[in-house]
XYZ file of C-alpha atoms in Angstrom:
334
model
C 20.943 51.208 -27.160
C 24.389 52.724 -27.721
C 26.013 55.231 -25.413
C 26.164 57.662 -28.343
C 22.397 57.507 -28.749
C 21.751 58.027 -25.062
C 24.204 60.899 -24.789
C 26.068 59.216 -21.945
C 29.209 61.078 -20.993
C 28.412 64.049 -23.236
C 27.971 67.702 -22.308
C 24.397 68.355 -21.139
C 21.923 70.842 -19.689
C 23.074 74.393 -18.887
C 26.657 73.711 -19.874
C 25.589 72.502 -23.310
C 23.216 75.419 -23.878
C 25.806 78.011 -22.896
C 28.395 76.343 -25.098
C 25.938 76.406 -27.997
C 25.221 80.100 -27.473
C 28.930 80.776 -27.333
C 29.197 79.431 -30.877
C 31.184 76.361 -29.904
C 30.941 73.227 -31.986
C 29.347 70.531 -29.854
C 28.892 66.812 -30.404
C 25.190 67.012 -29.637
C 22.455 69.671 -29.704
C 20.467 70.919 -26.704
C 16.947 69.535 -26.849
C 13.561 70.119 -25.256
C 9.853 70.004 -26.067
C 6.628 71.081 -24.430
C 2.876 70.656 -24.513
C -0.029 72.558 -23.042
C -1.584 71.108 -19.887
C -5.372 71.562 -20.190
C -7.073 72.031 -16.825
C -3.842 71.188 -14.981
C -2.424 74.591 -15.941
C -5.085 76.283 -13.811
C -3.499 75.084 -10.558
C 0.013 76.091 -9.558
C 1.010 72.915 -7.751
C -0.406 70.544 -10.357
C 1.063 72.569 -13.234
C 4.541 72.582 -11.735
C 4.343 68.861 -10.952
C 3.192 67.935 -14.478
C 5.980 69.968 -16.072
C 8.529 68.380 -13.755
C 7.196 64.935 -14.680
C 7.822 65.643 -18.369
C 11.429 66.473 -17.580
C 11.805 63.300 -15.537
C 10.378 61.206 -18.391
C 12.403 62.687 -21.268
C 15.500 64.132 -19.569
C 15.409 67.366 -21.570
C 18.367 69.745 -21.521
C 16.084 72.566 -20.387
C 12.492 72.952 -19.235
C 9.907 75.496 -20.368
C 6.846 76.347 -18.316
C 4.050 76.666 -20.884
C 0.906 78.279 -19.475
C -2.181 78.901 -21.576
C -1.780 81.938 -23.833
C -4.553 83.729 -21.926
C -2.662 83.757 -18.634
C -1.716 87.453 -18.762
C -5.237 88.560 -19.734
C -7.432 86.753 -17.211
C -6.863 89.385 -14.539
C -8.108 92.070 -16.953
C -11.496 90.333 -17.082
C -11.084 88.063 -20.100
C -12.935 84.764 -19.680
C -11.768 81.491 -21.186
C -12.584 77.813 -20.925
C -11.138 74.432 -21.682
C -12.171 72.910 -25.000
C -11.043 69.990 -27.129
C -8.341 71.827 -29.062
C -5.692 69.472 -30.442
C -2.909 71.557 -28.898
C -4.660 71.968 -25.562
C -5.190 75.704 -26.002
C -7.994 77.406 -24.088
C -10.904 79.081 -25.856
C -11.793 82.719 -25.224
C -15.419 82.893 -24.079
C -15.721 86.621 -23.451
C -13.493 89.592 -24.318
C -13.034 92.268 -21.680
C -12.744 94.998 -24.334
C -15.777 95.071 -26.633
C -15.842 98.746 -27.636
C -13.247 101.405 -28.275
C -13.801 103.329 -25.039
C -12.964 100.258 -22.950
C -9.253 100.462 -23.744
C -9.284 103.002 -20.913
C -10.336 100.210 -18.563
C -7.114 98.203 -18.969
C -5.715 98.230 -15.447
C -2.370 98.029 -13.699
C -1.982 94.548 -12.180
C 0.048 93.124 -9.333
C 1.623 90.043 -10.951
C 1.499 88.060 -7.709
C -2.239 88.525 -7.330
C -5.035 86.890 -9.268
C -4.432 84.285 -11.954
C -0.969 85.514 -12.912
C 0.068 84.824 -9.329
C -0.779 81.134 -9.868
C 1.599 80.940 -12.818
C 4.352 82.757 -10.958
C 3.874 80.366 -8.070
C 4.080 77.407 -10.470
C 7.361 78.805 -11.795
C 8.659 79.239 -8.260
C 7.760 75.656 -7.333
C 9.231 74.248 -10.538
C 12.471 76.169 -10.088
C 12.794 74.806 -6.552
C 12.171 71.197 -7.646
C 14.338 71.050 -10.760
C 17.980 69.983 -10.384
C 20.184 73.068 -10.218
C 21.965 72.185 -13.468
C 18.712 72.154 -15.486
C 17.713 75.566 -16.901
C 14.143 76.814 -16.621
C 12.402 79.147 -19.090
C 8.971 80.741 -18.552
C 6.629 81.782 -21.373
C 5.558 85.442 -21.564
C 3.370 86.935 -24.321
C 3.971 90.368 -25.789
C 1.665 93.332 -25.022
C 0.202 93.518 -28.529
C -0.937 89.892 -28.384
C -2.570 90.575 -25.033
C -4.453 93.499 -26.574
C -5.638 91.318 -29.454
C -6.806 88.665 -27.007
C -8.713 91.156 -24.925
C -10.419 93.015 -27.758
C -9.924 91.028 -30.949
C -7.724 92.039 -33.869
C -10.526 93.817 -35.730
C -11.237 96.133 -32.783
C -7.521 96.777 -32.256
C -7.113 97.840 -35.881
C -10.275 99.953 -35.846
C -9.156 101.715 -32.662
C -5.761 102.408 -34.219
C -7.565 104.237 -37.023
C -10.364 105.994 -35.131
C -8.965 106.607 -31.605
C -5.226 105.907 -31.626
C -4.680 107.645 -28.301
C -6.943 105.129 -26.553
C -5.076 102.169 -28.042
C -1.789 103.771 -27.030
C -3.118 104.138 -23.497
C -4.166 100.506 -23.273
C -0.917 99.210 -24.757
C 1.132 101.354 -22.385
C -0.570 99.735 -19.404
C -0.125 96.247 -20.857
C 3.559 97.000 -21.489
C 4.020 98.230 -17.935
C 2.342 95.082 -16.592
C 4.492 92.864 -18.814
C 7.746 94.542 -17.779
C 6.809 94.195 -14.115
C 5.918 90.551 -14.691
C 9.268 89.941 -16.389
C 11.037 91.539 -13.422
C 9.261 89.208 -11.004
C 10.131 86.158 -13.120
C 13.774 87.245 -13.261
C 13.742 87.520 -9.478
C 12.693 83.859 -9.254
C 16.135 82.893 -10.564
C 15.010 81.369 -13.863
C 17.482 81.076 -16.728
C 15.425 82.656 -19.467
C 12.093 83.941 -20.684
C 10.411 82.533 -23.774
C 8.962 85.738 -25.225
C 6.154 85.135 -27.721
C 4.971 87.395 -30.525
C 2.004 86.070 -32.465
C 1.381 88.875 -34.968
C 4.790 89.790 -36.433
C 3.693 88.235 -39.707
C 2.635 89.489 -43.101
C -0.242 87.034 -42.915
C -1.770 88.938 -39.986
C -0.879 92.646 -40.051
C 1.112 94.935 -42.375
C 4.715 95.551 -41.369
C 4.164 99.305 -40.911
C 1.267 98.574 -38.560
C 3.375 96.178 -36.517
C 6.193 98.704 -36.313
C 3.793 101.400 -35.128
C 1.824 99.437 -32.554
C 3.886 96.472 -31.372
C 7.599 96.720 -32.078
C 8.581 99.335 -29.494
C 6.977 97.349 -26.697
C 8.541 94.149 -27.965
C 12.014 95.663 -27.995
C 11.608 97.028 -24.469
C 10.575 93.570 -23.223
C 13.372 91.892 -25.141
C 15.875 94.267 -23.594
C 14.593 93.198 -20.180
C 14.762 89.462 -20.900
C 18.211 89.710 -22.501
C 19.589 90.041 -18.974
C 18.981 86.311 -18.620
C 21.449 84.039 -20.433
C 18.988 81.647 -22.091
C 16.072 83.860 -23.192
C 14.354 83.162 -26.507
C 12.163 85.128 -28.911
C 9.400 83.074 -30.503
C 8.091 84.426 -33.809
C 4.887 82.571 -34.489
C 3.691 81.571 -37.922
C 5.141 82.103 -41.376
C 6.180 85.192 -43.375
C 7.441 86.730 -40.155
C 9.136 90.100 -39.834
C 12.232 88.523 -38.320
C 14.492 91.262 -39.692
C 12.883 93.711 -37.250
C 14.523 91.797 -34.411
C 17.947 91.188 -35.945
C 19.745 93.317 -33.343
C 18.258 91.475 -30.367
C 20.836 89.321 -28.482
C 18.569 86.342 -27.765
C 17.860 82.960 -29.318
C 15.357 83.026 -32.175
C 12.726 80.300 -31.870
C 10.357 79.910 -34.788
C 8.060 77.556 -36.611
C 9.009 75.422 -39.582
C 11.524 77.096 -41.927
C 12.823 76.281 -45.349
C 16.518 75.784 -46.113
C 17.129 79.377 -47.212
C 15.451 80.907 -44.172
C 17.414 78.703 -41.799
C 20.788 79.565 -43.277
C 19.963 83.288 -43.335
C 18.711 83.511 -39.768
C 21.403 81.450 -38.071
C 23.937 84.165 -38.876
C 21.709 86.909 -37.472
C 20.782 85.674 -33.999
C 22.666 84.194 -31.050
C 21.229 80.788 -31.955
C 18.289 79.246 -33.770
C 15.718 76.997 -32.100
C 12.575 75.268 -33.247
C 11.966 75.048 -37.026
C 10.814 71.401 -36.821
C 7.145 71.060 -37.907
C 5.186 70.198 -34.778
C 2.102 68.654 -36.339
C 2.968 66.820 -39.536
C 6.264 65.457 -38.274
C 5.532 64.556 -34.672
C 1.960 63.312 -35.022
C 2.313 61.398 -38.268
C 6.023 60.651 -38.552
C 7.711 57.434 -37.528
C 10.357 57.332 -34.846
C 13.043 56.908 -37.509
C 11.688 59.767 -39.638
C 11.700 62.160 -36.686
C 15.183 61.211 -35.612
C 16.487 61.624 -39.166
C 14.787 65.037 -39.508
C 16.508 66.282 -36.361
C 19.885 64.961 -37.489
C 19.440 66.540 -40.919
C 18.654 69.947 -39.423
C 21.691 69.696 -37.142
C 23.893 68.781 -40.104
C 22.560 71.741 -42.083
C 23.714 74.063 -39.309
C 27.134 72.397 -38.960
C 26.629 71.469 -35.295
C 26.627 75.132 -34.327
C 24.090 77.336 -32.572
C 21.063 75.090 -33.051
C 18.687 74.060 -30.261
C 16.466 71.118 -31.189
C 12.828 71.792 -30.350
C 9.541 71.646 -32.213
C 8.421 74.888 -33.837
C 5.454 75.173 -31.484
C 3.787 73.346 -28.598
C 3.391 69.683 -29.476
C -0.126 68.381 -30.110
C -1.571 66.390 -27.239
C -1.795 63.302 -29.462
C 1.951 63.000 -30.048
C 3.101 59.552 -28.860
C 5.756 59.300 -26.169
C 8.002 57.375 -28.572
C 8.031 60.319 -30.994
C 9.158 62.768 -28.325
C 11.861 60.263 -27.373
C 12.899 60.210 -31.055
C 13.397 63.982 -30.963
C 15.651 63.634 -27.930
C 17.623 60.779 -29.491
C 18.060 62.684 -32.746
C 19.587 65.592 -30.840
C 22.025 63.375 -28.955
C 23.408 61.215 -31.740
C 26.983 62.259 -32.484
C 27.289 63.547 -36.026
């Protein structure tokens, strides 16, 4: 295999990411990928070790700790379980908010206690074990998504109509918990937070509703994570309200985009990441097809401000060779 394909002698890791965010033209693109770790992600030591092993296998330019999406809700009383989901996501067994009055029961949490403490400990262990030149990002979910997890979207929307003050109260506590959690993650010395919004989409809630109930909290969290140099905002799904976040100085990470969306958004945010279809491309595509798709996306963006990652967590069935193809496609000189 050629030195060009391996990326030997080229800029890598934190240096490459910072150069990309600075708007410099680089010979290669920063690259990473991640998968959920069913069962393993319930234990701090095992979770950190498994994430470190992925880095050792693929030599990514940065590492993201990817806990189950329920990790910020378990300590509120939500119950989940492992299932056979193709992405490795956990299934919610029991909501902790089942009626409108229970939004008052959302409690202030110490992030180092309970289940969230396991994830913080995993981040601490992973940070200590990674080489110093390899950046670490940690996934955090926005307060509105936590509310939807804990009560379901239908109950959230009904509360907004019938008892808005109770929903405000619950969201305020979730925002306070999230900001405190972000502060603790920052104190671990990580390089960025991967901040996830799941409902900023016309397919899920109207834009006015999102503005009223989610956006303010999102912007407060994004202001907190912008203190870290490599933070990212993940807008999940399609038909997203990305314009609401145009003033935020972080990397935009999103799912698959068409040509017009890509060219519009790259001029709005510090950099663009993701956009490569996680399922159809990485599960069913050949090594050559994946590598060519990555190269084509890099060429579209003229080598500038693009971070090569899948649009979402990779399915568990993705072959090793296809993840290697992603890495190779990012490191071919073009």
